[in-house]
C-alpha atoms as a PDB file:
ATOM      1  CA  MET A   1     -10.882 -11.348  30.314  1.00  0.00           C
ATOM      2  CA  ASP A   2     -13.589 -10.237  28.372  1.00  0.00           C
ATOM      3  CA  ILE A   3     -14.736 -12.287  25.030  1.00  0.00           C
ATOM      4  CA  LEU A   4     -15.394  -8.651  23.257  1.00  0.00           C
ATOM      5  CA  GLU A   5     -11.360  -7.863  24.067  1.00  0.00           C
ATOM      6  CA  LEU A   6     -10.415  -9.929  22.153  1.00  0.00           C
ATOM      7  CA  ARG A   7     -11.708 -10.056  18.761  1.00  0.00           C
ATOM      8  CA  ARG A   8     -10.050  -7.541  16.525  1.00  0.00           C
ATOM      9  CA  PRO A   9     -12.237  -5.383  14.750  1.00  0.00           C
ATOM     10  CA  SER A  10     -13.165  -6.220  11.119  1.00  0.00           C
ATOM     11  CA  TRP A  11     -13.444  -2.987  10.134  1.00  0.00           C
ATOM     12  CA  VAL A  12      -9.566  -2.715  10.185  1.00  0.00           C
ATOM     13  CA  THR A  13      -9.039  -6.578   8.248  1.00  0.00           C
ATOM     14  CA  ARG A  14     -10.913  -4.723   5.448  1.00  0.00           C
ATOM     15  CA  VAL A  15      -8.903  -1.790   5.095  1.00  0.00           C
ATOM     16  CA  LEU A  16      -5.373  -3.588   5.414  1.00  0.00           C
ATOM     17  CA  GLY A  17      -7.284  -6.724   2.972  1.00  0.00           C
ATOM     18  CA  ALA A  18      -7.996  -2.525   0.500  1.00  0.00           C
ATOM     19  CA  VAL A  19      -3.540  -1.139   1.287  1.00  0.00           C
ATOM     20  CA  MET A  20      -2.887  -4.831  -0.269  1.00  0.00           C
ATOM     21  CA  ILE A  21      -4.643  -4.330  -3.352  1.00  0.00           C
ATOM     22  CA  PHE A  22      -4.110  -0.872  -3.257  1.00  0.00           C
ATOM     23  CA  ASN A  23       0.486  -1.982  -3.112  1.00  0.00           C
ATOM     24  CA  LEU A  24      -0.865  -3.987  -5.727  1.00  0.00           C
ATOM     25  CA  ILE A  25      -2.119  -1.967  -8.499  1.00  0.00           C
ATOM     26  CA  ASP A  26       0.153   1.412  -7.060  1.00  0.00           C
ATOM     27  CA  LEU A  27       3.298  -1.988  -7.772  1.00  0.00           C
ATOM     28  CA  ALA A  28       2.528  -2.423 -11.749  1.00  0.00           C
ATOM     29  CA  LEU A  29       1.442   1.389 -12.227  1.00  0.00           C
ATOM     30  CA  THR A  30       4.769   2.085 -10.387  1.00  0.00           C
ATOM     31  CA  VAL A  31       6.970   0.109 -13.106  1.00  0.00           C
ATOM     32  CA  GLY A  32       4.526   0.327 -16.108  1.00  0.00           C
ATOM     33  CA  LEU A  33       4.537   5.043 -16.144  1.00  0.00           C
ATOM     34  CA  VAL A  34       8.947   4.453 -15.374  1.00  0.00           C
ATOM     35  CA  THR A  35       9.491   2.469 -17.153  1.00  0.00           C
ATOM     36  CA  LEU A  36       8.432   4.036 -19.925  1.00  0.00           C
ATOM     37  CA  ASP A  37      10.081   7.265 -19.123  1.00  0.00           C
ATOM     38  CA  LEU A  38       6.194   8.722 -17.556  1.00  0.00           C
ATOM     39  CA  ALA A  39       7.069   8.953 -14.257  1.00  0.00           C
ATOM     40  CA  GLU A  40      10.079   8.532 -11.931  1.00  0.00           C
ATOM     41  CA  GLU A  41       9.305   6.944  -7.945  1.00  0.00           C
ATOM     42  CA  ALA A  42       9.031   9.124  -5.653  1.00  0.00           C
ATOM     43  CA  ASN A  43      10.892   6.800  -2.474  1.00  0.00           C
ATOM     44  CA  PRO A  44      14.924   7.164  -2.875  1.00  0.00           C
ATOM     45  CA  LEU A  45      15.884   4.270  -1.654  1.00  0.00           C
ATOM     46  CA  MET A  46      12.730   2.398  -4.245  1.00  0.00           C
ATOM     47  CA  ALA A  47      13.966   3.954  -7.039  1.00  0.00           C
ATOM     48  CA  VAL A  48      17.346   2.604  -6.311  1.00  0.00           C
ATOM     49  CA  MET A  49      15.399  -0.995  -6.353  1.00  0.00           C
ATOM     50  CA  LEU A  50      13.457  -0.044  -8.905  1.00  0.00           C
ATOM     51  CA  ASP A  51      17.203   1.317 -11.330  1.00  0.00           C
ATOM     52  CA  ILE A  52      18.360  -2.297 -10.420  1.00  0.00           C
ATOM     53  CA  HIS A  53      15.328  -4.389 -11.487  1.00  0.00           C
ATOM     54  CA  PRO A  54      11.817  -3.982 -10.939  1.00  0.00           C
ATOM     55  CA  GLY A  55      11.927  -8.093  -9.298  1.00  0.00           C
ATOM     56  CA  LEU A  56      14.038  -6.167  -6.666  1.00  0.00           C
ATOM     57  CA  PHE A  57      11.264  -3.084  -6.668  1.00  0.00           C
ATOM     58  CA  GLY A  58       8.385  -5.429  -6.283  1.00  0.00           C
ATOM     59  CA  ILE A  59       9.689  -7.923  -4.173  1.00  0.00           C
ATOM     60  CA  THR A  60      11.131  -5.024  -1.821  1.00  0.00           C
ATOM     61  CA  LYS A  61       7.757  -2.898  -1.189  1.00  0.00           C
ATOM     62  CA  LEU A  62       5.321  -6.243  -0.991  1.00  0.00           C
ATOM     63  CA  THR A  63       7.835  -7.347   1.445  1.00  0.00           C
ATOM     64  CA  MET A  64       7.906  -4.308   3.705  1.00  0.00           C
ATOM     65  CA  VAL A  65       3.826  -3.087   2.914  1.00  0.00           C
ATOM     66  CA  SER A  66       3.097  -6.870   3.997  1.00  0.00           C
ATOM     67  CA  ALA A  67       5.397  -7.067   7.547  1.00  0.00           C
ATOM     68  CA  GLY A  68       3.392  -3.556   8.296  1.00  0.00           C
ATOM     69  CA  VAL A  69       0.098  -4.893   7.512  1.00  0.00           C
ATOM     70  CA  LEU A  70       0.807  -7.888   9.116  1.00  0.00           C
ATOM     71  CA  ILE A  71       1.791  -6.634  12.428  1.00  0.00           C
ATOM     72  CA  MET A  72      -1.021  -3.762  12.305  1.00  0.00           C
ATOM     73  CA  GLU A  73      -3.685  -7.030  11.856  1.00  0.00           C
ATOM     74  CA  ARG A  74      -1.601  -8.731  14.765  1.00  0.00           C
ATOM     75  CA  TYR A  75      -2.377  -5.009  16.424  1.00  0.00           C
ATOM     76  CA  SER A  76      -5.662  -4.110  15.500  1.00  0.00           C
ATOM     77  CA  ARG A  77      -6.719  -4.258  19.215  1.00  0.00           C
ATOM     78  CA  LEU A  78      -5.129  -1.159  19.349  1.00  0.00           C
ATOM     79  CA  PRO A  79      -5.578   2.897  18.463  1.00  0.00           C
ATOM     80  CA  ILE A  80      -2.358   3.195  17.944  1.00  0.00           C
ATOM     81  CA  ALA A  81      -2.426   0.118  15.245  1.00  0.00           C
ATOM     82  CA  GLN A  82      -5.813   1.263  14.031  1.00  0.00           C
ATOM     83  CA  ALA A  83      -4.957   4.746  13.076  1.00  0.00           C
ATOM     84  CA  GLY A  84      -2.207   3.670  11.408  1.00  0.00           C
ATOM     85  CA  ALA A  85      -4.587   0.978   8.746  1.00  0.00           C
ATOM     86  CA  VAL A  86      -6.771   4.498   8.677  1.00  0.00           C
ATOM     87  CA  THR A  87      -4.018   6.560   7.737  1.00  0.00           C
ATOM     88  CA  ALA A  88      -1.777   3.662   5.114  1.00  0.00           C
ATOM     89  CA  PHE A  89      -5.497   3.483   3.091  1.00  0.00           C
ATOM     90  CA  GLY A  90      -5.907   7.646   3.093  1.00  0.00           C
ATOM     91  CA  VAL A  91      -1.503   7.152   1.897  1.00  0.00           C
ATOM     92  CA  TYR A  92      -3.171   4.655  -0.949  1.00  0.00           C
ATOM     93  CA  ILE A  93      -6.262   6.686  -2.074  1.00  0.00           C
ATOM     94  CA  SER A  94      -4.328   9.709  -3.122  1.00  0.00           C
ATOM     95  CA  LEU A  95      -1.458   7.223  -4.934  1.00  0.00           C
ATOM     96  CA  MET A  96      -5.069   6.059  -6.779  1.00  0.00           C
ATOM     97  CA  ILE A  97      -5.773   8.822  -7.160  1.00  0.00           C
ATOM     98  CA  TRP A  98      -2.190  10.356  -8.947  1.00  0.00           C
ATOM     99  CA  HIS A  99      -2.368   6.857 -10.512  1.00  0.00           C
ATOM    100  CA  LEU A 100      -5.852   7.757 -11.719  1.00  0.00           C
ATOM    101  CA  GLN A 101      -4.635  11.166 -13.008  1.00  0.00           C
ATOM    102  CA  SER A 102      -1.773  10.271 -14.779  1.00  0.00           C
ATOM    103  CA  VAL A 103      -2.676   7.552 -16.977  1.00  0.00           C
ATOM    104  CA  ALA A 104      -5.929   9.977 -17.495  1.00  0.00           C
ATOM    105  CA  ILE A 105      -3.553  11.977 -18.902  1.00  0.00           C
ATOM    106  CA  LEU A 106      -1.609   9.623 -20.971  1.00  0.00           C
ATOM    107  CA  PHE A 107      -4.936   8.626 -22.515  1.00  0.00           C
ATOM    108  CA  PHE A 108      -7.196  11.278 -22.923  1.00  0.00           C
ATOM    109  CA  ALA A 109      -3.997  14.531 -23.215  1.00  0.00           C
END
């Protein structure tokens, strides 16, 4: 087996690291905005968790995203894992834009 086949693409690791950071930002902003009644959680399962307790919401969100990131990192040599990493990154970029718009409306409207 060639040594290059054993190496994981470093760009996938960086993309997944960004996904984890975006997840933490999304978690904090979601809890803050929902607690202030300025937004609603779009995911029905996570909305139930948030209604029960913000800590449960946070633990559930961190666990689910971390599990997905670990799986994609483990199989990062495979195109499907690379596509998943790019997709997750794109979803979180969209969420960050939405959160920026929400915060801008709060402070500047």
